[in-house]
C-alpha cells in the first residue's frame, strides 16, 4: 500500500502547511544532505539539533514532501515551493512509527524479526538470502534496527512478499516498541550475551528485554531460538513450549542440528538431516558462529515452505553486510578480517576463535567495547585471555578500556613483547604498518564509535 500525506493527517493529527494531501510519501530520508528529487524528508529532532531547521536544503534538493516539527515556515517559502507538500507533526519519530505500524497492518506481507546480542546483522543477511530463493524479500539495510531505522525499513516496502527485520535494543521497553510496530510472524533470537550489560545489569535482564519480541508475535507465529545458548536453553526448557518454538544447535538436541562440521579459511561445510535425508551445507563465510546463523536460516526457510534445495542454495549464495567479518585480501597478500562495525565480548570471542584456525601469522588489532558499565574491566580482560588461548601472535590494543585486553592476554601467558598498547589510533596505525608483513592475517575489531574502519583503509591501500 502507498502511504499518502492524508494518512499522516489522520494518524498523526498532522497540520497541512501547503500542498496536496493525496501526495504519495516515498523514499523517506532523514538527512537533508542526502535528499534526492521526489523524496520525503523527515526533520527528526535529536538531542543536539532539530533536523527540521534544514528544510530549505531539503527543498532545494527536490524533496516532494516534508514532515517537520517545532518550526515555523515563512509564507515566502510556501509560495516559492507551492508544488511541494509540507506538514507539521508533534513528533516526527513517533509519527513515522505510527505510520509504519499502519502500513504493516494493511500490507499482505510476512515479517521475520531477528534479534540477539550478537549475530543479528549476519543472520538477517543469510535468512534474506535463503528466503530470496522463493520470495521477493525486503531486508533491513545495514543495521537500521532501532526506533527510527525499523519504521523506515517498513516504510520502504513496495511489492515485497517478506520483510526480514533486524531488531535491536539496549534497554527495557525498546524491543516492546519495535515488535508492536513490526508484528512479526516469525521471531528469531540468535543468543543472549553481554551487549548492553552496562545498561541492563545482567544477562538475565538482557534475556527479559529480548523476550519482549514475543509481545508482538502473531498468535499463530513461530519463535526460532539458538538452543545452545545457555540462557535460551534454560528458558525454553523451563517454559516447556513445544508447538510454536523451533530450535537449532550443534551441542544440545535441537530441531535443526549441524554435525561433522569442517571449518576452513574460506567457509565451512557440515551435514544436517532434513526430512530424513542427509544434506551437505556449504557456508561461504568461516567461523562456527556462521554455522549457527545458517541453522537459523534453515529453520526459518522450512517454516516458510522453501524446499531443501532452495535453502541450501540460499546459504551458499549469501553475502555479508560490509564491516561484518568482511574478508579483504590485499595485493601484498595480507588477509584482513574487517569486523569493526561493533563489538561485544561474545563477538570478539567468535572472531578471535576464527583467527585461531588460520595458519598465517596472526595479528589482532582490538579496541574498546562500549556500554559495558561496571562489567567493562572483567569482559575486556576475558577478551585478552581468548587472544592468548587462540595463539594470536601479536596483539595491538587501542583505547583506555582495551588496556585490560592486554592485561588479560599477559595473564594467560602471552609474551609482553608481542603486545602493543596505544591510547591514540594514529600512533597505533604507524606501528601497525611497521609490524605487518606479507601473508599476515589481521583482525580489526572494536565498537563502531572507535572508527576502526580507518585502520582497515590504511592497511588495504
Short mmCIF file of C-alpha atoms in Angstrom, two decimals:
data_model
loop_
_atom_site.label_atom_id
_atom_site.label_comp_id
_atom_site.label_asym_id
_atom_site.label_seq_id
_atom_site.Cartn_x
_atom_site.Cartn_y
_atom_site.Cartn_z
CA UNK A 1 0.00 0.00 0.00
CA UNK A 2 1.06 3.58 -0.64
CA UNK A 3 1.39 5.99 2.27
CA UNK A 4 -0.11 9.39 1.48
CA UNK A 5 0.02 12.75 3.23
CA UNK A 6 -3.60 12.28 4.25
CA UNK A 7 -2.58 9.22 6.26
CA UNK A 8 -0.30 11.43 8.35
CA UNK A 9 -3.19 13.89 8.73
CA UNK A 10 -5.41 11.12 10.06
CA UNK A 11 -2.99 9.05 12.16
CA UNK A 12 -0.59 11.73 13.43
CA UNK A 13 -3.02 14.64 13.53
CA UNK A 14 -0.66 16.48 11.20
CA UNK A 15 -1.18 20.10 10.20
CA UNK A 16 -1.03 20.84 6.48
CA UNK A 17 1.14 23.90 5.78
CA UNK A 18 0.93 23.63 2.00
CA UNK A 19 0.45 21.08 -0.75
CA UNK A 20 -1.78 18.16 -1.67
CA UNK A 21 -2.95 15.62 0.91
CA UNK A 22 -3.14 12.95 -1.84
CA UNK A 23 0.60 13.15 -2.44
CA UNK A 24 2.32 9.78 -2.02
CA UNK A 25 5.14 9.72 0.53
CA UNK A 26 8.06 7.58 -0.62
CA UNK A 27 11.84 7.29 -0.29
CA UNK A 28 11.91 8.61 3.26
CA UNK A 29 15.16 10.42 4.06
CA UNK A 30 16.31 11.82 7.41
CA UNK A 31 19.46 13.60 6.21
CA UNK A 32 18.87 16.79 4.23
CA UNK A 33 22.29 16.36 2.57
CA UNK A 34 21.20 13.05 1.05
CA UNK A 35 17.77 14.07 -0.25
CA UNK A 36 17.05 13.20 -3.87
CA UNK A 37 14.36 14.55 -6.17
CA UNK A 38 10.93 13.29 -5.09
CA UNK A 39 11.97 12.13 -1.61
CA UNK A 40 10.06 12.60 1.62
CA UNK A 41 12.23 14.49 4.09
CA UNK A 42 11.95 13.78 7.82
CA UNK A 43 13.01 16.64 10.08
CA UNK A 44 13.88 14.47 13.07
CA UNK A 45 14.60 16.24 16.34
CA UNK A 46 17.60 14.78 18.14
CA UNK A 47 19.46 15.57 21.33
CA UNK A 48 21.62 18.23 19.72
CA UNK A 49 19.64 19.66 16.84
CA UNK A 50 16.25 19.72 15.15
CA UNK A 51 16.52 18.32 11.61
CA UNK A 52 13.51 20.44 10.66
CA UNK A 53 15.70 23.56 10.53
CA UNK A 54 17.30 22.15 7.37
CA UNK A 55 14.04 22.26 5.44
CA UNK A 56 15.42 24.75 2.89
CA UNK A 57 18.23 22.40 1.90
CA UNK A 58 15.73 19.55 1.56
CA UNK A 59 13.51 21.70 -0.67
CA UNK A 60 16.43 22.82 -2.80
CA UNK A 61 17.45 19.20 -3.32
CA UNK A 62 13.97 18.34 -4.55
CA UNK A 63 12.09 16.91 -1.57
CA UNK A 64 8.47 16.37 -2.58
CA UNK A 65 7.10 16.03 0.96
CA UNK A 66 8.49 17.47 4.20
CA UNK A 67 7.43 16.16 7.62
CA UNK A 68 8.61 18.64 10.25
CA UNK A 69 8.17 19.60 13.89
CA UNK A 70 8.73 22.61 16.17
CA UNK A 71 9.33 25.12 13.39
CA UNK A 72 7.58 27.99 11.61
CA UNK A 73 7.61 28.03 7.81
CA UNK A 74 7.57 31.56 6.28
CA UNK A 75 4.97 32.43 3.67
CA UNK A 76 7.64 33.18 1.07
CA UNK A 77 8.78 29.55 1.30
CA UNK A 78 5.31 28.08 0.77
CA UNK A 79 4.75 30.46 -2.15
CA UNK A 80 8.11 29.66 -3.76
CA UNK A 81 7.65 25.90 -3.36
CA UNK A 82 3.91 25.70 -3.95
CA UNK A 83 4.32 22.40 -5.80
CA UNK A 84 5.60 20.68 -2.62
CA UNK A 85 3.77 19.42 0.44
CA UNK A 86 4.80 20.41 3.97
CA UNK A 87 3.17 19.11 7.13
CA UNK A 88 3.84 19.67 10.82
CA UNK A 89 3.55 16.94 13.45
CA UNK A 90 4.13 16.93 17.19
CA UNK A 91 6.92 14.34 16.99
CA UNK A 92 8.40 13.15 13.69
CA UNK A 93 9.81 9.91 15.14
CA UNK A 94 6.52 8.96 16.81
CA UNK A 95 4.73 9.87 13.59
CA UNK A 96 6.78 7.55 11.38
CA UNK A 97 6.44 4.78 13.95
CA UNK A 98 2.66 5.09 13.86
CA UNK A 99 2.58 5.23 10.06
CA UNK A 100 4.92 2.24 9.78
CA UNK A 101 2.64 0.26 12.09
CA UNK A 102 -0.35 1.30 9.96
CA UNK A 103 1.42 0.23 6.76
CA UNK A 104 2.44 -3.10 8.29
CA UNK A 105 -1.11 -3.82 9.43
CA UNK A 106 -2.51 -3.01 5.98
CA UNK A 107 0.08 -4.87 3.90
CA UNK A 108 -0.13 -8.52 2.89
CA UNK A 109 3.45 -9.28 3.89
CA UNK A 110 5.10 -11.83 6.17
CA UNK A 111 7.55 -10.43 8.72
CA UNK A 112 10.61 -12.16 10.16
CA UNK A 113 12.03 -10.33 13.17
CA UNK A 114 15.60 -11.13 14.20
CA UNK A 115 17.18 -10.14 17.49
CA UNK A 116 20.03 -11.29 19.74
CA UNK A 117 23.10 -9.96 21.49
CA UNK A 118 25.36 -10.72 18.53
CA UNK A 119 24.87 -12.02 15.02
CA UNK A 120 21.69 -10.07 14.18
CA UNK A 121 23.02 -8.49 11.00
CA UNK A 122 24.75 -11.56 9.60
CA UNK A 123 21.75 -13.76 10.47
CA UNK A 124 19.46 -11.25 8.77
CA UNK A 125 21.66 -11.40 5.67
CA UNK A 126 21.70 -15.18 5.45
CA UNK A 127 17.96 -15.51 6.21
CA UNK A 128 17.17 -12.97 3.48
CA UNK A 129 19.42 -14.82 1.03
CA UNK A 130 17.60 -18.07 1.72
CA UNK A 131 14.09 -16.60 1.51
CA UNK A 132 15.01 -14.77 -1.73
CA UNK A 133 15.18 -18.14 -3.45
CA UNK A 134 11.37 -18.28 -3.36
CA UNK A 135 10.05 -14.85 -2.37
CA UNK A 136 10.65 -11.19 -3.08
CA UNK A 137 12.36 -10.00 0.09
CA UNK A 138 12.94 -6.64 1.77
CA UNK A 139 15.63 -6.70 4.45
CA UNK A 140 16.94 -4.14 6.89
CA UNK A 141 19.74 -2.09 5.33
CA UNK A 142 22.96 -2.16 7.32
CA UNK A 143 21.85 -2.20 10.92
CA UNK A 144 18.78 0.05 10.67
CA UNK A 145 17.42 -1.81 13.66
CA UNK A 146 16.24 0.85 16.14
CA UNK A 147 13.17 3.03 16.79
CA UNK A 148 13.93 5.06 13.65
CA UNK A 149 15.58 2.52 11.37
CA UNK A 150 12.94 -0.19 11.70
CA UNK A 151 9.99 2.09 10.78
CA UNK A 152 11.98 3.46 7.82
CA UNK A 153 12.57 -0.07 6.56
CA UNK A 154 8.86 -0.87 6.78
CA UNK A 155 8.01 2.39 5.02
CA UNK A 156 10.29 1.39 2.12
CA UNK A 157 8.12 -1.69 1.48
CA UNK A 158 6.82 -1.84 -2.10
CA UNK A 159 5.79 -5.16 -3.60
CA UNK A 160 7.92 -7.47 -1.48
CA UNK A 161 6.32 -10.59 -0.01
CA UNK A 162 8.54 -10.93 3.07
CA UNK A 163 10.35 -8.45 5.31
CA UNK A 164 13.40 -9.60 7.26
CA UNK A 165 13.81 -7.04 10.02
CA UNK A 166 16.76 -6.72 12.35
CA UNK A 167 15.56 -5.61 15.79
CA UNK A 168 17.98 -4.14 18.32
CA UNK A 169 17.62 -2.84 21.85
CA UNK A 170 19.73 -1.59 24.73
CA UNK A 171 17.12 -1.15 27.48
CA UNK A 172 13.77 -2.47 28.66
CA UNK A 173 10.81 -1.32 26.56
CA UNK A 174 12.73 -0.77 23.33
CA UNK A 175 12.01 -4.23 21.91
CA UNK A 176 8.38 -3.89 23.00
CA UNK A 177 8.12 -0.75 20.87
CA UNK A 178 9.69 -2.40 17.81
CA UNK A 179 7.74 -5.65 17.97
CA UNK A 180 4.42 -3.81 18.25
CA UNK A 181 5.29 -1.91 15.08
CA UNK A 182 6.63 -4.88 13.12
CA UNK A 183 4.18 -7.55 14.37
CA UNK A 184 6.43 -10.44 13.30
CA UNK A 185 5.05 -13.74 12.02
CA UNK A 186 8.37 -15.37 12.90
CA UNK A 187 10.75 -14.17 15.62
CA UNK A 188 14.33 -15.41 15.95
CA UNK A 189 16.69 -14.92 18.90
CA UNK A 190 20.30 -15.70 17.99
CA UNK A 191 21.76 -15.63 21.51
CA UNK A 192 21.90 -13.83 24.84
CA UNK A 193 25.33 -12.38 25.52
CA UNK A 194 26.76 -9.30 27.21
CA UNK A 195 25.95 -6.44 24.81
CA UNK A 196 24.41 -3.54 26.78
CA UNK A 197 25.00 -5.33 30.08
CA UNK A 198 26.19 -1.99 31.49
CA UNK A 199 22.65 -0.66 30.99
CA UNK A 200 20.59 -3.75 31.81
CA UNK A 201 22.77 -5.04 34.66
CA UNK A 202 22.78 -8.79 33.97
CA UNK A 203 22.45 -11.35 31.18
CA UNK A 204 19.17 -12.45 32.75
CA UNK A 205 17.82 -8.93 32.27
CA UNK A 206 19.09 -8.94 28.67
CA UNK A 207 17.07 -12.13 28.14
CA UNK A 208 13.95 -10.48 29.56
CA UNK A 209 14.43 -7.46 27.32
CA UNK A 210 14.92 -9.63 24.22
CA UNK A 211 11.86 -11.74 25.04
CA UNK A 212 9.72 -8.63 24.71
CA UNK A 213 9.75 -9.54 20.99
CA UNK A 214 7.09 -12.17 21.83
CA UNK A 215 4.59 -9.44 22.74
CA UNK A 216 4.17 -8.53 19.07
CA UNK A 217 4.48 -12.06 17.67
CA UNK A 218 1.41 -13.25 15.77
CA UNK A 219 -0.71 -15.65 17.86
CA UNK A 220 -0.01 -18.36 15.28
CA UNK A 221 3.60 -17.26 14.82
CA UNK A 222 6.81 -19.21 15.38
CA UNK A 223 9.77 -18.48 17.62
CA UNK A 224 13.20 -19.73 16.49
CA UNK A 225 15.98 -19.92 19.10
CA UNK A 226 19.61 -20.95 19.43
CA UNK A 227 19.26 -23.93 21.77
CA UNK A 228 22.99 -24.00 22.57
CA UNK A 229 22.83 -20.60 24.24
CA UNK A 230 22.72 -21.31 27.97
CA UNK A 231 20.03 -18.80 28.92
CA UNK A 232 17.78 -19.51 25.92
CA UNK A 233 18.10 -23.24 26.56
CA UNK A 234 17.21 -22.79 30.24
CA UNK A 235 14.26 -20.53 29.42
CA UNK A 236 12.95 -22.89 26.73
CA UNK A 237 13.12 -25.95 28.97
CA UNK A 238 11.53 -24.17 31.91
CA UNK A 239 8.69 -22.80 29.77
CA UNK A 240 8.04 -26.21 28.22
CA UNK A 241 6.98 -24.58 24.98
CA UNK A 242 6.51 -27.07 22.16
CA UNK A 243 4.11 -26.06 19.41
CA UNK A 244 5.40 -22.61 18.48
CA UNK A 245 9.18 -22.94 19.01
CA UNK A 246 11.81 -24.28 16.62
CA UNK A 247 15.30 -24.84 17.98
CA UNK A 248 18.70 -25.07 16.31
CA UNK A 249 22.10 -26.02 17.65
CA UNK A 250 25.28 -28.04 17.49
CA UNK A 251 25.62 -29.39 21.03
CA UNK A 252 22.11 -29.64 22.53
CA UNK A 253 19.42 -31.80 20.97
CA UNK A 254 17.52 -29.46 18.61
CA UNK A 255 15.10 -29.47 15.69
CA UNK A 256 17.91 -28.46 13.32
CA UNK A 257 21.41 -29.72 14.14
CA UNK A 258 24.75 -29.43 12.37
CA UNK A 259 27.30 -32.21 12.68
CA UNK A 260 30.63 -33.23 11.11
CA UNK A 261 31.50 -29.53 10.84
CA UNK A 262 34.63 -28.71 8.86
CA UNK A 263 35.87 -25.12 9.21
CA UNK A 264 38.30 -23.57 6.76
CA UNK A 265 39.65 -20.11 5.98
CA UNK A 266 37.01 -19.54 3.30
CA UNK A 267 33.94 -21.05 4.92
CA UNK A 268 32.57 -24.22 6.43
CA UNK A 269 30.85 -27.43 5.45
CA UNK A 270 28.57 -29.50 7.66
CA UNK A 271 25.92 -32.19 7.49
CA UNK A 272 22.29 -31.89 8.52
CA UNK A 273 19.30 -34.20 8.50
CA UNK A 274 16.31 -32.62 6.74
CA UNK A 275 13.17 -34.67 6.18
CA UNK A 276 15.08 -37.90 6.92
CA UNK A 277 17.71 -37.17 4.28
CA UNK A 278 21.31 -36.09 4.89
CA UNK A 279 22.46 -32.89 3.16
CA UNK A 280 25.83 -31.15 2.95
CA UNK A 281 25.60 -27.43 3.73
CA UNK A 282 28.25 -25.06 2.39
CA UNK A 283 28.54 -21.75 4.31
CA UNK A 284 30.72 -19.25 2.38
CA UNK A 285 31.94 -17.40 5.49
CA UNK A 286 34.15 -19.10 8.05
CA UNK A 287 33.57 -19.33 11.78
CA UNK A 288 31.37 -21.57 13.91
CA UNK A 289 29.01 -18.64 14.60
CA UNK A 290 28.11 -18.59 10.90
CA UNK A 291 27.15 -22.25 11.15
CA UNK A 292 24.66 -21.18 13.83
CA UNK A 293 23.40 -18.33 11.63
CA UNK A 294 22.83 -20.74 8.75
CA UNK A 295 20.93 -23.14 11.01
CA UNK A 296 18.64 -20.28 11.97
CA UNK A 297 18.07 -19.60 8.26
CA UNK A 298 17.27 -23.27 7.66
CA UNK A 299 14.65 -23.24 10.42
CA UNK A 300 13.01 -20.10 9.04
CA UNK A 301 13.17 -21.39 5.46
CA UNK A 302 11.38 -24.59 6.47
CA UNK A 303 8.66 -22.65 8.32
CA UNK A 304 8.03 -20.58 5.19
CA UNK A 305 7.81 -23.57 2.88
CA UNK A 306 11.09 -23.48 0.98
CA UNK A 307 12.46 -26.69 -0.46
CA UNK A 308 15.66 -28.08 0.96
CA UNK A 309 17.41 -27.33 -2.32
CA UNK A 310 16.29 -23.69 -2.23
CA UNK A 311 17.53 -23.33 1.35
CA UNK A 312 20.93 -24.86 0.56
CA UNK A 313 21.40 -22.59 -2.46
CA UNK A 314 20.39 -19.51 -0.45
CA UNK A 315 23.03 -20.28 2.18
CA UNK A 316 25.78 -20.84 -0.38
CA UNK A 317 24.89 -17.58 -2.17
CA UNK A 318 24.71 -15.23 0.81
CA UNK A 319 26.95 -12.18 1.23
CA UNK A 320 27.70 -10.30 4.43
CA UNK A 321 26.89 -6.68 5.16
CA UNK A 322 30.12 -4.66 4.95
CA UNK A 323 32.37 -4.47 8.04
CA UNK A 324 30.90 -7.70 9.47
CA UNK A 325 33.63 -10.36 9.27
CA UNK A 326 34.43 -8.92 5.85
CA UNK A 327 37.45 -10.71 4.35
CA UNK A 328 39.78 -8.45 2.38
CA UNK A 329 42.83 -9.77 0.52
CA UNK A 330 45.31 -7.08 -0.46
CA UNK A 331 47.83 -7.03 -3.29
CA UNK A 332 50.56 -7.70 -0.72
CA UNK A 333 48.76 -10.96 0.23
CA UNK A 334 47.53 -9.51 3.52
CA UNK A 335 44.37 -11.19 4.85
CA UNK A 336 42.29 -8.57 6.67
CA UNK A 337 39.26 -9.61 8.72
CA UNK A 338 37.31 -6.35 8.86
CA UNK A 339 34.84 -6.73 11.72
CA UNK A 340 34.85 -3.18 13.02
CA UNK A 341 31.17 -2.29 12.96
CA UNK A 342 30.53 -3.30 16.54
CA UNK A 343 31.94 -5.34 19.38
CA UNK A 344 30.89 -7.25 22.46
CA UNK A 345 32.66 -9.98 24.40
CA UNK A 346 30.72 -12.66 22.51
CA UNK A 347 31.50 -11.30 19.03
CA UNK A 348 35.14 -10.64 19.99
CA UNK A 349 35.47 -14.24 21.20
CA UNK A 350 33.94 -15.61 17.98
CA UNK A 351 36.23 -13.53 15.75
CA UNK A 352 39.33 -14.46 17.76
CA UNK A 353 38.40 -18.16 17.64
CA UNK A 354 38.13 -17.89 13.86
CA UNK A 355 41.58 -16.28 13.75
CA UNK A 356 42.90 -19.19 15.79
CA UNK A 357 42.02 -21.62 12.97
CA UNK A 358 44.23 -19.82 10.44
CA UNK A 359 47.76 -20.92 9.58
CA UNK A 360 49.02 -17.36 8.86
CA UNK A 361 50.90 -15.25 11.36
CA UNK A 362 48.01 -13.75 13.31
CA UNK A 363 47.68 -10.11 14.41
CA UNK A 364 44.69 -8.91 16.44
CA UNK A 365 44.01 -5.16 16.48
CA UNK A 366 41.37 -4.70 19.16
CA UNK A 367 39.69 -1.63 20.60
CA UNK A 368 37.24 -0.68 23.31
CA UNK A 369 33.90 -2.41 23.74
CA UNK A 370 31.38 0.19 24.87
CA UNK A 371 28.23 0.18 27.06
CA UNK A 372 29.61 -2.42 29.48
CA UNK A 373 29.45 -0.26 32.60
CA UNK A 374 30.88 -1.90 35.71
CA UNK A 375 31.48 -5.13 33.73
CA UNK A 376 33.95 -3.42 31.37
CA UNK A 377 37.22 -4.36 33.08
CA UNK A 378 36.21 -8.01 33.54
CA UNK A 379 34.96 -8.51 29.97
CA UNK A 380 37.91 -6.76 28.32
CA UNK A 381 40.25 -8.95 30.36
CA UNK A 382 38.32 -12.06 29.24
CA UNK A 383 38.85 -11.00 25.61
CA UNK A 384 42.59 -10.82 26.29
CA UNK A 385 42.56 -14.35 27.66
CA UNK A 386 40.86 -15.53 24.44
CA UNK A 387 43.66 -13.87 22.45
CA UNK A 388 46.27 -15.90 24.32
CA UNK A 389 44.26 -19.14 24.27
CA UNK A 390 43.87 -18.97 20.49
CA UNK A 391 47.60 -18.45 19.91
CA UNK A 392 47.37 -14.99 18.35
CA UNK A 393 50.95 -13.96 17.53
CA UNK A 394 50.68 -10.19 18.03
CA UNK A 395 48.12 -8.13 19.95
CA UNK A 396 47.60 -4.41 19.40
CA UNK A 397 45.14 -2.66 21.71
CA UNK A 398 43.81 0.86 21.22
CA UNK A 399 41.83 2.74 23.85
CA UNK A 400 41.72 3.08 27.61
CA UNK A 401 39.38 0.15 28.23
CA UNK A 402 41.40 -2.08 25.92
CA UNK A 403 44.41 -1.90 28.21
CA UNK A 404 42.57 -4.65 30.09
CA UNK A 405 42.64 -6.81 26.95
CA UNK A 406 46.41 -6.57 27.02
CA UNK A 407 46.40 -7.38 30.74
CA UNK A 408 44.21 -10.44 30.23
CA UNK A 409 46.41 -11.73 27.40
CA UNK A 410 49.54 -11.35 29.52
CA UNK A 411 47.89 -13.10 32.49
CA UNK A 412 47.03 -16.01 30.19
CA UNK A 413 50.65 -16.37 29.12
CA UNK A 414 51.12 -14.14 26.06
CA UNK A 415 54.60 -12.66 25.94
CA UNK A 416 54.82 -8.98 26.79
CA UNK A 417 56.99 -8.24 23.74
CA UNK A 418 54.14 -9.42 21.49
CA UNK A 419 51.66 -6.92 22.99
CA UNK A 420 51.43 -3.27 21.92
CA UNK A 421 49.25 -0.81 23.85
CA UNK A 422 48.06 2.54 22.43
CA UNK A 423 45.62 5.22 23.52
CA UNK A 424 45.65 7.08 20.20
CA UNK A 425 44.64 5.39 16.95
CA UNK A 426 47.03 7.41 14.77
CA UNK A 427 50.04 6.29 16.84
CA UNK A 428 48.85 2.69 16.58
CA UNK A 429 48.46 2.85 12.79
CA UNK A 430 52.08 3.93 12.42
CA UNK A 431 53.28 0.96 14.47
CA UNK A 432 50.90 -1.48 12.79
CA UNK A 433 52.35 -0.59 9.39
CA UNK A 434 55.80 -1.44 10.73
CA UNK A 435 54.63 -4.76 12.19
CA UNK A 436 52.55 -6.30 9.38
CA UNK A 437 54.23 -8.49 6.78
CA UNK A 438 53.09 -10.07 3.54
CA UNK A 439 50.87 -13.06 4.22
CA UNK A 440 49.75 -11.98 7.71
CA UNK A 441 46.15 -12.37 8.90
CA UNK A 442 44.93 -9.21 10.62
CA UNK A 443 41.73 -8.96 12.69
CA UNK A 444 40.40 -5.42 13.14
CA UNK A 445 37.61 -5.18 15.70
CA UNK A 446 36.12 -2.64 18.13
CA UNK A 447 32.88 -0.82 18.82
CA UNK A 448 31.81 1.34 15.88
CA UNK A 449 32.47 4.60 17.74
CA UNK A 450 36.19 3.74 17.73
CA UNK A 451 36.18 4.24 13.92
CA UNK A 452 38.49 1.31 13.23
CA UNK A 453 37.46 1.32 9.58
CA UNK A 454 40.19 3.95 9.23
CA UNK A 455 42.73 1.26 10.14
CA UNK A 456 41.19 -1.08 7.55
CA UNK A 457 41.54 1.61 4.86
CA UNK A 458 45.17 2.28 5.78
CA UNK A 459 46.09 -1.40 5.53
CA UNK A 460 44.04 -2.03 2.39
CA UNK A 461 45.70 0.68 0.31
#
